[in-house]
Every structure is written in C-alpha cells, then in structure tokens.
C-alpha cells in the first residue's frame, strides 16, 4: 500500500515537472520588437525591481520622519502581585484605598488605650504616663504596615507625549528624508537608463551580427562558386591540387568566422533574456546604424540625471545646515497621562482614575562647541556640493562634446569602410574572372578576398562602436527611452 502511494506521488511529481518545463518553453518570445522589449524590461528586469523596492523603503522612511511630529500615544496594562510592604502601601495609594490602619495606627491606638485605662480618667496621670512611655510607643513596629497581606494590583494607563517646538529639527528631518526618497527615484531612473542602454545595444549587436552573418554567407557562396570553378579548371588541366586546397582552407576559415558570429549571437540572446527576465528566441532586425539624438544644451541641464542628483544633493546640504542650527534652540514637549488602578482589573475605573499633565523645556547651554563645529562642517559640505554641481554641469558638457566628436569620427570611418568594402568586392570579382582566364593565381584571388573579409570585420567593429557612443549620448541626455 505504501509503495503504491509512493508511485502515485512520483507520477504526479513528474507530471508537474513536465508541465512546468512545457510552460517555460511556451513563454519563449519570438520576433520581439525593440519597443516591446523596452516595455517588458521595465516590467520584469530584476535589478529595476530591487531598485523600486529601495524607493518604497525611502518613501516609508519619509513617512516615519513626518510621524514624529504627532507624538506618541501608549497604552500600558500592568498586572502585579506582591507582599512587599512598600509596594502594598503604594498599590493602595494608587487605588485610593489607603487608610490609617495601613499606617499601623491599630498598634498605636492600642498603646494609647492601655495608657488611658491605667490612668482611670485622670488626665494628668495620663499625660504623665504618655510622657514616660512615649519613647516605647514610638518604637512600636506596626504589624499592619510592615507585614501587610499579599495584594494584587492591576493598572491601566494611557500616556501621550508630543513635541511642541524643536527649533525646526523635525521639519528638516522630514524634508531631508523626502528628498532622499526623490534621490532614490533618480537612482532608479539612472539604472533604467543604463538598462535601456544595455538592451538597445544588445538589439543592435544582434542585428549587426545578423548582417555580418549574411555577408559571410554571401562570401561562402562566392567561395563555393570559386571552388566549382577550380574543380572544373583542374579537370581541364588548368588548375592544380594546391589551388583547390587553398580554396578549401579559405572556406574553412570563413565558416569558422560564421560559427563564431553565431556563438556571439547566442551569447547576446542569453544576455537579452537576462535583461528581460524572459527567454527570447528571436528579434525583429533593425537598422544597423542607430539614430543620432538631437542635443539641446538647455534640455541637458534640465534632464541629465547626474546634474539632477547633484542639485538635489545641494538642497539636502542646505537642509542639513538648518538642522544643525536647530541645535542652538530650545526644545519644548508636552506629556499627558491618564489611568486607573485597583486590585481587580478595571474595577470602578472612573472612581479610581488619575491624570498627570506637564510641559518640559530643554535648552543646551554648552557642550564644548560640538554644535558649533557640526554647523561649520554642514556649511563646508554645502560649499563642496555647490562646486560639485558646477563640476557635474561642466563635466557633462565636456562628455557630450567628446561623445559627439567620437560619433562623427565613427561616421566617417563607416563611410570610408563601406566604400572600401564595395571596392574590395569588385576587386575580388575581377581577380576571380582573371583566374578563369589564367592571368592570375588562386593565391591572388584569395588575398583579395582576405582584404574583403578584413574590411568587413572593420566595418562591423566601427558600426558597433558608433552605436555604443550613440546609446551613451542618449543615456547622458536622458533620452534612452525614446529610442
């Protein structure tokens, strides 16, 4: 019976695993467009999710800072049992039940009564006896006071403390934490820009590799035709075995390059799937040259995330100065307490209730100039961040100019290499025809083809470098999502 249940459980588990694998296979994406990929990345990218969680934490921290303004209300319920004389007396006072018997007056009154009895109504004799026995009477240790019965004590208290004036500390704390929340949003935006850069570059890399593979396939087709020509000429006695071997070696070299391109494309798809947290099988090819963004200086100063973060940092340091200045001002707070006590829970609550209210003012007069030095540090930090803002503005402008220059340089390289590629292809075709006519060797033909391959590889590299600089420029001017 046990084995039968185990077998059924194993079968169910295998079915579940099989369905899971099939489900994973079904979610693979084919023919993915760049715009769809950007939308999917914003939704699924794991790093962006982590960054958004950090945003939420900062938002709650800002709410916590604001919450300090409203004070603190506590409800305290105590249940105690004691035979300690001090506690018992205090419990009865709290419960408003203390009487003279609790002070030991029964022993005191007994001694007085005994003295009165001995005087037989003679007040003078009573006074004389009281004077003589007064010391012994006062030395009595009242049993009711020192050895009270064990008592329960139940106490319910509501207490409220609220700051009335803090010199602006709470206001500045609230503003600083709110600004830090905004800073975390900028961090997420910067991370999003980076991921847009990586995703778009990967898309263009795959498209370039597709174009590169097409060119290599075209070259392999040319080599196949050349191989047929060489075989035909060898059959007619116009070519040698070494010619055929040279062509085969070149074909193997180009096929190896094609395989390497496919491996690189596979790696690019793996990275694309990682960015999207989703398996991607294929994409829609796009133009192998990314569009150049329009650069407007005023928009850069307004939109660049590094500059925005630097400006926000400057605002935070200004708040920090006001926060340190508040240390020179007094702090005023109020508190109130309301409750009730008894030897039974909530018994006669309003008959035995009590309250306490008060105000406290605190003003630091001297602490070794610590507050003064902290204020000076805050002012210096503000001046430092002010210069960092200027540095960020100038640095971003320089970086943009440098990037645009690099793009222009790559554009010129691409134009030149495309011309060289067309020329190299024409030269190769020319030498192939000359080989047919017997006026050039197969080595000459393959050398010209090597030049074509060399130019093709350089062109691929130049386009890739140029696209990377375009995406970098988009990221700097915060236009990554408009690609």
CSV table of C-alpha atoms in Angstrom, one decimal:
chain,number,residue,atom,x,y,z
A,1,UNK,CA,0.0,0.0,0.0
A,2,UNK,CA,2.8,2.4,0.9
A,3,UNK,CA,4.7,1.6,-2.3
A,4,UNK,CA,1.5,2.2,-4.3
A,5,UNK,CA,1.1,5.7,-2.7
A,6,UNK,CA,4.7,6.5,-3.3
A,7,UNK,CA,4.4,5.5,-7.0
A,8,UNK,CA,1.3,7.7,-7.5
A,9,UNK,CA,3.1,10.6,-5.8
A,10,UNK,CA,6.1,10.2,-8.0
A,11,UNK,CA,3.9,10.1,-11.2
A,12,UNK,CA,2.2,13.3,-10.1
A,13,UNK,CA,5.5,15.0,-9.4
A,14,UNK,CA,6.8,14.0,-12.9
A,15,UNK,CA,3.6,15.4,-14.4
A,16,UNK,CA,4.1,18.7,-12.5
A,17,UNK,CA,7.7,19.0,-13.6
A,18,UNK,CA,6.8,18.2,-17.2
A,19,UNK,CA,4.0,20.8,-17.2
A,20,UNK,CA,6.4,23.4,-15.7
A,21,UNK,CA,9.0,22.7,-18.4
A,22,UNK,CA,6.4,22.9,-21.1
A,23,UNK,CA,5.1,26.2,-19.6
A,24,UNK,CA,8.6,27.6,-19.6
A,25,UNK,CA,9.0,26.6,-23.3
A,26,UNK,CA,5.7,28.3,-24.2
A,27,UNK,CA,6.7,31.6,-22.7
A,28,UNK,CA,9.7,31.9,-25.1
A,29,UNK,CA,9.4,35.0,-27.2
A,30,UNK,CA,10.0,35.1,-31.0
A,31,UNK,CA,10.2,38.1,-33.4
A,32,UNK,CA,10.5,40.5,-30.4
A,33,UNK,CA,10.5,44.2,-31.4
A,34,UNK,CA,12.7,46.8,-29.6
A,35,UNK,CA,9.7,48.8,-28.2
A,36,UNK,CA,8.1,45.6,-26.8
A,37,UNK,CA,11.4,44.6,-25.3
A,38,UNK,CA,11.8,48.0,-23.6
A,39,UNK,CA,8.3,47.7,-22.1
A,40,UNK,CA,9.0,44.2,-21.0
A,41,UNK,CA,12.3,45.2,-19.4
A,42,UNK,CA,10.7,48.0,-17.3
A,43,UNK,CA,8.2,45.4,-16.0
A,44,UNK,CA,10.4,42.4,-15.5
A,45,UNK,CA,14.1,43.4,-15.0
A,46,UNK,CA,15.2,42.1,-11.6
A,47,UNK,CA,17.6,45.0,-10.9
A,48,UNK,CA,14.9,47.5,-11.6
A,49,UNK,CA,12.6,45.6,-9.2
A,50,UNK,CA,15.2,45.8,-6.5
A,51,UNK,CA,15.7,49.5,-7.1
A,52,UNK,CA,12.0,50.1,-6.8
A,53,UNK,CA,11.9,48.3,-3.5
A,54,UNK,CA,14.6,50.7,-2.3
A,55,UNK,CA,12.3,53.5,-3.4
A,56,UNK,CA,9.5,52.1,-1.3
A,57,UNK,CA,11.7,51.9,1.7
A,58,UNK,CA,12.7,55.5,1.3
A,59,UNK,CA,9.1,56.5,1.0
A,60,UNK,CA,8.2,54.8,4.3
A,61,UNK,CA,11.3,56.4,5.9
A,62,UNK,CA,9.9,59.8,4.9
A,63,UNK,CA,6.5,59.0,6.4
A,64,UNK,CA,8.3,57.9,9.6
A,65,UNK,CA,10.1,61.2,9.8
A,66,UNK,CA,6.8,63.1,9.4
A,67,UNK,CA,5.1,60.8,12.0
A,68,UNK,CA,7.4,62.1,14.8
A,69,UNK,CA,5.6,65.5,14.6
A,70,UNK,CA,2.4,63.9,16.0
A,71,UNK,CA,3.9,62.5,19.2
A,72,UNK,CA,3.4,59.1,20.7
A,73,UNK,CA,0.4,57.6,22.5
A,74,UNK,CA,0.9,54.4,24.6
A,75,UNK,CA,-1.5,52.1,26.4
A,76,UNK,CA,0.1,50.2,29.2
A,77,UNK,CA,-1.6,47.5,31.2
A,78,UNK,CA,0.2,46.1,34.3
A,79,UNK,CA,-0.8,43.1,36.4
A,80,UNK,CA,1.2,42.6,39.6
A,81,UNK,CA,1.1,40.6,42.9
A,82,UNK,CA,3.4,41.4,45.9
A,83,UNK,CA,3.8,41.2,49.6
A,84,UNK,CA,6.5,43.9,49.7
A,85,UNK,CA,5.4,46.5,52.3
A,86,UNK,CA,6.4,49.4,50.2
A,87,UNK,CA,4.6,48.0,47.1
A,88,UNK,CA,1.5,47.2,49.0
A,89,UNK,CA,1.3,50.7,50.5
A,90,UNK,CA,1.9,52.2,47.0
A,91,UNK,CA,-0.7,49.9,45.5
A,92,UNK,CA,-3.4,51.1,48.0
A,93,UNK,CA,-2.5,54.7,47.4
A,94,UNK,CA,-2.8,54.2,43.6
A,95,UNK,CA,-6.2,52.6,44.2
A,96,UNK,CA,-7.2,55.4,46.5
A,97,UNK,CA,-7.9,52.8,49.3
A,98,UNK,CA,-5.2,53.7,51.9
A,99,UNK,CA,-6.5,54.2,55.5
A,100,UNK,CA,-5.0,55.0,58.9
A,101,UNK,CA,-4.9,51.3,59.7
A,102,UNK,CA,-2.4,50.8,56.8
A,103,UNK,CA,0.0,53.2,58.7
A,104,UNK,CA,-0.1,50.9,61.8
A,105,UNK,CA,-2.5,53.1,63.8
A,106,UNK,CA,-4.1,50.0,65.4
A,107,UNK,CA,-1.0,49.3,67.4
A,108,UNK,CA,-0.6,52.9,68.2
A,109,UNK,CA,-4.2,53.3,69.3
A,110,UNK,CA,-3.9,50.1,71.4
A,111,UNK,CA,-1.0,51.6,73.4
A,112,UNK,CA,-2.8,54.9,73.9
A,113,UNK,CA,-5.9,53.0,75.1
A,114,UNK,CA,-3.9,51.0,77.5
A,115,UNK,CA,-2.4,54.2,79.0
A,116,UNK,CA,-5.8,55.7,79.3
A,117,UNK,CA,-7.1,52.7,81.1
A,118,UNK,CA,-4.3,52.8,83.6
A,119,UNK,CA,-5.0,56.5,84.4
A,120,UNK,CA,-8.6,55.7,85.3
A,121,UNK,CA,-9.8,59.0,83.9
A,122,UNK,CA,-7.1,61.1,85.5
A,123,UNK,CA,-5.9,63.3,82.6
A,124,UNK,CA,-2.8,64.5,84.5
A,125,UNK,CA,-1.8,60.9,85.2
A,126,UNK,CA,-2.5,60.0,81.6
A,127,UNK,CA,-0.3,62.9,80.3
A,128,UNK,CA,2.5,61.9,82.8
A,129,UNK,CA,2.3,58.3,81.7
A,130,UNK,CA,2.3,59.3,78.0
A,131,UNK,CA,5.4,61.3,78.5
A,132,UNK,CA,7.1,58.5,80.4
A,133,UNK,CA,6.1,55.8,77.8
A,134,UNK,CA,6.2,57.9,74.7
A,135,UNK,CA,9.6,56.5,73.5
A,136,UNK,CA,8.4,52.9,73.8
A,137,UNK,CA,5.2,53.8,72.0
A,138,UNK,CA,7.0,55.4,69.1
A,139,UNK,CA,9.4,52.4,68.9
A,140,UNK,CA,6.4,50.1,68.2
A,141,UNK,CA,6.8,48.3,64.8
A,142,UNK,CA,3.2,48.2,63.4
A,143,UNK,CA,2.4,44.8,62.0
A,144,UNK,CA,-0.2,46.1,59.5
A,145,UNK,CA,2.4,48.4,58.0
A,146,UNK,CA,5.4,46.1,58.0
A,147,UNK,CA,3.7,42.8,57.3
A,148,UNK,CA,0.7,43.6,55.1
A,149,UNK,CA,-1.4,40.9,53.4
A,150,UNK,CA,-0.4,39.9,49.8
A,151,UNK,CA,-2.2,42.1,47.3
A,152,UNK,CA,-2.9,42.1,43.5
A,153,UNK,CA,-2.5,45.3,41.5
A,154,UNK,CA,-4.0,46.0,38.1
A,155,UNK,CA,-3.1,49.3,36.4
A,156,UNK,CA,-4.2,50.7,33.0
A,157,UNK,CA,-2.5,53.8,31.8
A,158,UNK,CA,-2.8,55.9,28.6
A,159,UNK,CA,0.2,58.2,28.1
A,160,UNK,CA,0.8,60.8,25.3
A,161,UNK,CA,4.0,62.7,24.6
A,162,UNK,CA,4.2,65.3,21.8
A,163,UNK,CA,6.9,67.7,20.7
A,164,UNK,CA,5.7,71.3,20.7
A,165,UNK,CA,8.8,73.0,19.5
A,166,UNK,CA,12.1,71.5,18.3
A,167,UNK,CA,13.8,74.5,16.6
A,168,UNK,CA,12.8,73.1,13.2
A,169,UNK,CA,14.6,69.8,13.6
A,170,UNK,CA,11.6,67.6,12.8
A,171,UNK,CA,10.7,69.8,9.8
A,172,UNK,CA,14.2,69.4,8.4
A,173,UNK,CA,14.3,65.7,9.1
A,174,UNK,CA,11.0,65.3,7.2
A,175,UNK,CA,12.3,67.4,4.2
A,176,UNK,CA,15.6,65.5,4.1
A,177,UNK,CA,14.0,62.1,4.1
A,178,UNK,CA,11.5,63.2,1.5
A,179,UNK,CA,14.5,64.4,-0.7
A,180,UNK,CA,16.3,61.1,-0.1
A,181,UNK,CA,13.1,59.4,-1.5
A,182,UNK,CA,13.4,61.6,-4.5
A,183,UNK,CA,17.1,60.7,-4.8
A,184,UNK,CA,16.2,57.0,-4.8
A,185,UNK,CA,13.8,57.7,-7.7
A,186,UNK,CA,16.6,59.4,-9.6
A,187,UNK,CA,18.8,56.3,-8.9
A,188,UNK,CA,16.1,54.1,-10.4
A,189,UNK,CA,15.8,56.4,-13.4
A,190,UNK,CA,19.6,56.2,-13.8
A,191,UNK,CA,19.5,52.4,-13.5
A,192,UNK,CA,16.7,52.4,-16.1
A,193,UNK,CA,18.8,54.5,-18.4
A,194,UNK,CA,21.7,52.0,-18.0
A,195,UNK,CA,19.4,49.1,-18.7
A,196,UNK,CA,17.9,50.8,-21.8
A,197,UNK,CA,21.5,51.4,-23.0
A,198,UNK,CA,22.3,47.7,-22.5
A,199,UNK,CA,19.1,46.4,-24.0
A,200,UNK,CA,19.2,48.7,-27.1
A,201,UNK,CA,22.9,48.0,-27.6
A,202,UNK,CA,22.2,44.2,-27.4
A,203,UNK,CA,19.4,44.6,-30.0
A,204,UNK,CA,21.7,46.4,-32.4
A,205,UNK,CA,24.6,44.0,-31.7
A,206,UNK,CA,22.3,41.1,-32.7
A,207,UNK,CA,21.2,42.9,-35.8
A,208,UNK,CA,24.8,43.7,-36.8
A,209,UNK,CA,25.7,40.0,-36.2
A,210,UNK,CA,22.8,39.0,-38.5
A,211,UNK,CA,24.0,41.4,-41.2
A,212,UNK,CA,27.6,40.2,-40.7
A,213,UNK,CA,26.4,36.5,-40.9
A,214,UNK,CA,24.5,37.4,-44.1
A,215,UNK,CA,27.7,38.9,-45.6
A,216,UNK,CA,29.7,35.8,-44.5
A,217,UNK,CA,27.2,33.5,-46.1
A,218,UNK,CA,27.4,35.5,-49.3
A,219,UNK,CA,31.2,35.2,-49.1
A,220,UNK,CA,30.8,31.4,-48.5
A,221,UNK,CA,28.6,31.2,-51.6
A,222,UNK,CA,31.2,33.0,-53.6
A,223,UNK,CA,33.8,30.6,-52.3
A,224,UNK,CA,31.6,27.7,-53.3
A,225,UNK,CA,31.3,29.1,-56.8
A,226,UNK,CA,35.1,29.6,-56.8
A,227,UNK,CA,35.5,26.0,-55.6
A,228,UNK,CA,33.4,24.8,-58.6
A,229,UNK,CA,35.5,26.9,-61.0
A,230,UNK,CA,38.7,25.5,-59.6
A,231,UNK,CA,37.5,21.9,-59.9
A,232,UNK,CA,36.4,22.5,-63.4
A,233,UNK,CA,39.7,24.1,-64.4
A,234,UNK,CA,41.6,21.2,-62.7
A,235,UNK,CA,39.6,18.7,-64.7
A,236,UNK,CA,40.7,20.6,-67.8
A,237,UNK,CA,44.3,20.7,-66.6
A,238,UNK,CA,44.4,24.5,-66.0
A,239,UNK,CA,44.5,24.3,-62.2
A,240,UNK,CA,46.5,22.4,-59.6
A,241,UNK,CA,45.6,20.5,-56.5
A,242,UNK,CA,47.1,23.2,-54.3
A,243,UNK,CA,44.7,25.7,-55.8
A,244,UNK,CA,41.8,23.5,-54.7
A,245,UNK,CA,43.3,23.1,-51.2
A,246,UNK,CA,43.8,26.8,-50.8
A,247,UNK,CA,40.1,27.4,-51.6
A,248,UNK,CA,39.1,24.7,-49.1
A,249,UNK,CA,41.3,26.3,-46.5
A,250,UNK,CA,39.7,29.7,-47.1
A,251,UNK,CA,36.2,28.2,-47.0
A,252,UNK,CA,37.0,26.6,-43.6
A,253,UNK,CA,38.3,29.9,-42.3
A,254,UNK,CA,35.2,31.8,-43.3
A,255,UNK,CA,32.9,29.0,-42.0
A,256,UNK,CA,34.8,29.3,-38.7
A,257,UNK,CA,34.2,33.1,-38.6
A,258,UNK,CA,30.5,32.4,-39.3
A,259,UNK,CA,30.3,29.9,-36.4
A,260,UNK,CA,32.0,32.4,-34.1
A,261,UNK,CA,29.4,35.0,-35.1
A,262,UNK,CA,26.6,32.5,-34.3
A,263,UNK,CA,28.2,31.8,-30.9
A,264,UNK,CA,28.4,35.5,-30.2
A,265,UNK,CA,24.8,35.9,-31.3
A,266,UNK,CA,23.8,33.1,-28.9
A,267,UNK,CA,25.5,34.9,-26.1
A,268,UNK,CA,23.8,38.1,-27.0
A,269,UNK,CA,20.4,36.4,-26.8
A,270,UNK,CA,21.3,34.9,-23.4
A,271,UNK,CA,22.2,38.4,-22.1
A,272,UNK,CA,19.0,39.8,-23.7
A,273,UNK,CA,16.9,37.1,-21.9
A,274,UNK,CA,18.7,38.0,-18.6
A,275,UNK,CA,17.8,41.7,-19.0
A,276,UNK,CA,14.2,40.9,-19.7
A,277,UNK,CA,14.0,38.0,-17.2
A,278,UNK,CA,12.3,36.2,-20.1
A,279,UNK,CA,13.5,33.7,-22.7
A,280,UNK,CA,13.9,35.3,-26.1
A,281,UNK,CA,14.4,33.2,-29.2
A,282,UNK,CA,14.5,35.9,-32.0
A,283,UNK,CA,14.1,39.6,-32.5
A,284,UNK,CA,13.0,41.9,-35.3
A,285,UNK,CA,16.0,43.1,-37.2
A,286,UNK,CA,16.6,46.9,-37.0
A,287,UNK,CA,18.8,49.3,-38.9
A,288,UNK,CA,22.4,48.6,-38.1
A,289,UNK,CA,23.0,52.3,-37.5
A,290,UNK,CA,21.3,54.0,-34.5
A,291,UNK,CA,19.7,57.4,-35.0
A,292,UNK,CA,21.7,60.3,-33.7
A,293,UNK,CA,19.7,62.2,-30.9
A,294,UNK,CA,19.1,65.9,-31.0
A,295,UNK,CA,21.2,67.7,-28.4
A,296,UNK,CA,19.9,70.9,-26.8
A,297,UNK,CA,22.1,72.4,-24.1
A,298,UNK,CA,19.2,73.8,-22.0
A,299,UNK,CA,17.5,70.3,-22.0
A,300,UNK,CA,20.7,68.7,-20.9
A,301,UNK,CA,21.0,71.0,-17.9
A,302,UNK,CA,17.4,70.1,-17.1
A,303,UNK,CA,17.2,66.4,-17.8
A,304,UNK,CA,20.6,64.9,-17.1
A,305,UNK,CA,20.2,62.7,-14.1
A,306,UNK,CA,23.7,63.3,-12.7
A,307,UNK,CA,23.1,67.0,-12.7
A,308,UNK,CA,19.6,66.5,-11.1
A,309,UNK,CA,21.2,64.3,-8.4
A,310,UNK,CA,23.9,66.9,-7.7
A,311,UNK,CA,21.3,69.7,-7.4
A,312,UNK,CA,19.2,67.6,-5.1
A,313,UNK,CA,22.3,66.9,-3.0
A,314,UNK,CA,22.9,70.6,-2.8
A,315,UNK,CA,19.3,71.1,-1.5
A,316,UNK,CA,19.9,68.4,1.1
A,317,UNK,CA,23.1,70.0,2.4
A,318,UNK,CA,21.2,73.3,2.8
A,319,UNK,CA,18.6,71.5,4.9
A,320,UNK,CA,21.4,69.9,6.9
A,321,UNK,CA,22.6,73.4,7.8
A,322,UNK,CA,19.2,74.4,9.1
A,323,UNK,CA,19.1,71.1,11.0
A,324,UNK,CA,22.4,71.9,12.8
A,325,UNK,CA,21.3,75.4,13.5
A,326,UNK,CA,18.3,74.0,15.4
A,327,UNK,CA,20.7,72.6,18.0
A,328,UNK,CA,21.2,76.1,19.3
A,329,UNK,CA,17.4,76.5,20.0
A,330,UNK,CA,15.4,75.1,22.9
A,331,UNK,CA,13.2,72.0,22.7
A,332,UNK,CA,9.7,72.0,24.3
A,333,UNK,CA,7.5,69.0,24.7
A,334,UNK,CA,4.2,68.2,26.4
A,335,UNK,CA,3.0,65.0,28.0
A,336,UNK,CA,-0.2,63.7,29.5
A,337,UNK,CA,-1.1,60.5,31.4
A,338,UNK,CA,-4.5,59.1,32.3
A,339,UNK,CA,-5.2,55.8,34.1
A,340,UNK,CA,-6.8,53.8,36.8
A,341,UNK,CA,-5.6,51.2,39.4
A,342,UNK,CA,-7.3,48.6,41.6
A,343,UNK,CA,-6.8,45.1,43.0
A,344,UNK,CA,-9.3,43.8,40.3
A,345,UNK,CA,-9.0,44.5,36.6
A,346,UNK,CA,-10.8,47.7,35.5
A,347,UNK,CA,-12.8,47.7,38.8
A,348,UNK,CA,-14.6,51.1,39.4
A,349,UNK,CA,-12.3,52.5,36.7
A,350,UNK,CA,-13.6,56.1,36.8
A,351,UNK,CA,-13.9,56.2,40.6
A,352,UNK,CA,-10.2,55.4,40.9
A,353,UNK,CA,-8.8,57.2,37.8
A,354,UNK,CA,-6.0,59.7,37.8
A,355,UNK,CA,-4.2,62.0,35.4
A,356,UNK,CA,-1.0,63.9,35.1
A,357,UNK,CA,-0.1,66.6,32.6
A,358,UNK,CA,3.0,68.6,32.1
A,359,UNK,CA,5.4,70.5,29.9
A,360,UNK,CA,9.2,70.2,29.6
A,361,UNK,CA,11.6,72.7,28.1
A,362,UNK,CA,15.2,71.8,27.4
A,363,UNK,CA,17.9,74.1,26.1
A,364,UNK,CA,21.6,73.1,25.8
A,365,UNK,CA,23.8,75.9,27.1
A,366,UNK,CA,27.2,74.5,26.4
A,367,UNK,CA,28.6,71.2,25.1
A,368,UNK,CA,32.2,72.0,24.2
A,369,UNK,CA,31.4,73.8,20.9
A,370,UNK,CA,30.3,70.5,19.4
A,371,UNK,CA,27.1,72.0,17.9
A,372,UNK,CA,29.1,74.9,16.5
A,373,UNK,CA,31.7,72.7,14.9
A,374,UNK,CA,28.9,70.5,13.4
A,375,UNK,CA,27.3,73.6,11.9
A,376,UNK,CA,30.6,74.6,10.3
A,377,UNK,CA,31.0,71.1,8.8
A,378,UNK,CA,27.5,71.3,7.4
A,379,UNK,CA,28.3,74.7,5.8
A,380,UNK,CA,31.6,73.4,4.3
A,381,UNK,CA,29.7,70.3,3.0
A,382,UNK,CA,27.2,72.6,1.3
A,383,UNK,CA,30.0,74.6,-0.4
A,384,UNK,CA,31.7,71.4,-1.5
A,385,UNK,CA,28.4,70.1,-3.1
A,386,UNK,CA,27.9,73.5,-4.7
A,387,UNK,CA,31.2,73.1,-6.5
A,388,UNK,CA,30.3,69.5,-7.4
A,389,UNK,CA,27.2,70.8,-9.1
A,390,UNK,CA,29.3,73.1,-11.2
A,391,UNK,CA,31.7,70.3,-11.9
A,392,UNK,CA,28.9,68.0,-12.9
A,393,UNK,CA,27.5,70.6,-15.4
A,394,UNK,CA,30.9,71.3,-17.0
A,395,UNK,CA,31.8,67.6,-16.9
A,396,UNK,CA,28.6,66.5,-18.6
A,397,UNK,CA,29.0,69.2,-21.3
A,398,UNK,CA,32.6,68.0,-22.0
A,399,UNK,CA,31.5,64.4,-22.1
A,400,UNK,CA,28.7,65.2,-24.6
A,401,UNK,CA,31.1,67.1,-26.9
A,402,UNK,CA,33.6,64.3,-26.7
A,403,UNK,CA,30.9,61.7,-27.4
A,404,UNK,CA,29.6,63.7,-30.4
A,405,UNK,CA,33.1,64.0,-31.8
A,406,UNK,CA,33.6,60.2,-31.5
A,407,UNK,CA,30.3,59.6,-33.3
A,408,UNK,CA,31.3,61.9,-36.1
A,409,UNK,CA,34.7,60.2,-36.4
A,410,UNK,CA,33.0,56.8,-36.5
A,411,UNK,CA,30.5,58.0,-39.1
A,412,UNK,CA,33.5,59.0,-41.3
A,413,UNK,CA,35.1,55.6,-40.7
A,414,UNK,CA,31.9,53.8,-41.6
A,415,UNK,CA,31.5,55.8,-44.9
A,416,UNK,CA,35.1,55.0,-45.8
A,417,UNK,CA,34.9,51.3,-44.9
A,418,UNK,CA,31.7,50.9,-46.8
A,419,UNK,CA,33.4,52.3,-49.9
A,420,UNK,CA,36.4,50.1,-49.3
A,421,UNK,CA,34.1,47.1,-48.9
A,422,UNK,CA,32.4,47.8,-52.3
A,423,UNK,CA,35.9,48.2,-53.9
A,424,UNK,CA,37.3,45.1,-52.3
A,425,UNK,CA,34.3,43.1,-53.5
A,426,UNK,CA,34.8,44.4,-57.1
A,427,UNK,CA,38.5,43.7,-56.9
A,428,UNK,CA,37.8,40.1,-55.8
A,429,UNK,CA,35.3,39.6,-58.6
A,430,UNK,CA,37.8,41.0,-61.0
A,431,UNK,CA,40.6,38.7,-59.9
A,432,UNK,CA,38.2,35.7,-59.9
A,433,UNK,CA,37.5,36.4,-63.6
A,434,UNK,CA,41.2,36.9,-64.3
A,435,UNK,CA,41.8,33.5,-62.6
A,436,UNK,CA,39.3,31.9,-65.0
A,437,UNK,CA,41.3,33.5,-67.9
A,438,UNK,CA,44.6,32.2,-66.4
A,439,UNK,CA,46.1,35.7,-65.9
A,440,UNK,CA,46.2,35.4,-62.0
A,441,UNK,CA,46.8,32.7,-59.4
A,442,UNK,CA,44.3,31.4,-56.9
A,443,UNK,CA,46.5,32.9,-54.2
A,444,UNK,CA,45.9,36.4,-55.7
A,445,UNK,CA,42.2,35.8,-55.7
A,446,UNK,CA,42.2,34.6,-52.1
A,447,UNK,CA,44.4,37.5,-51.0
A,448,UNK,CA,41.8,39.9,-52.4
A,449,UNK,CA,39.1,38.0,-50.7
A,450,UNK,CA,41.0,38.3,-47.4
A,451,UNK,CA,41.1,42.0,-47.9
A,452,UNK,CA,37.3,41.9,-48.3
A,453,UNK,CA,36.9,40.0,-45.0
A,454,UNK,CA,39.3,42.3,-43.2
A,455,UNK,CA,37.3,45.4,-44.3
A,456,UNK,CA,34.0,43.7,-43.4
A,457,UNK,CA,35.2,43.0,-39.9
A,458,UNK,CA,36.5,46.6,-39.5
A,459,UNK,CA,33.1,47.9,-40.7
A,460,UNK,CA,31.3,45.7,-38.2
A,461,UNK,CA,33.5,47.0,-35.4
A,462,UNK,CA,33.1,50.6,-36.5
A,463,UNK,CA,29.3,50.3,-36.6
A,464,UNK,CA,29.3,48.6,-33.2
A,465,UNK,CA,31.5,51.4,-31.6
A,466,UNK,CA,29.4,54.1,-33.3
A,467,UNK,CA,26.2,52.7,-31.9
A,468,UNK,CA,27.6,52.3,-28.4
A,469,UNK,CA,28.5,56.0,-28.5
A,470,UNK,CA,25.0,57.0,-29.7
A,471,UNK,CA,23.4,55.0,-26.9
A,472,UNK,CA,25.8,56.6,-24.4
A,473,UNK,CA,24.8,60.0,-25.6
A,474,UNK,CA,21.1,59.1,-25.2
A,475,UNK,CA,21.8,58.0,-21.7
A,476,UNK,CA,23.6,61.2,-20.9
A,477,UNK,CA,20.9,63.5,-22.1
A,478,UNK,CA,18.3,61.1,-20.5
A,479,UNK,CA,16.6,60.2,-23.7
A,480,UNK,CA,17.2,56.5,-23.6
A,481,UNK,CA,13.5,55.6,-23.5
A,482,UNK,CA,12.8,57.5,-26.7
A,483,UNK,CA,15.0,55.2,-28.9
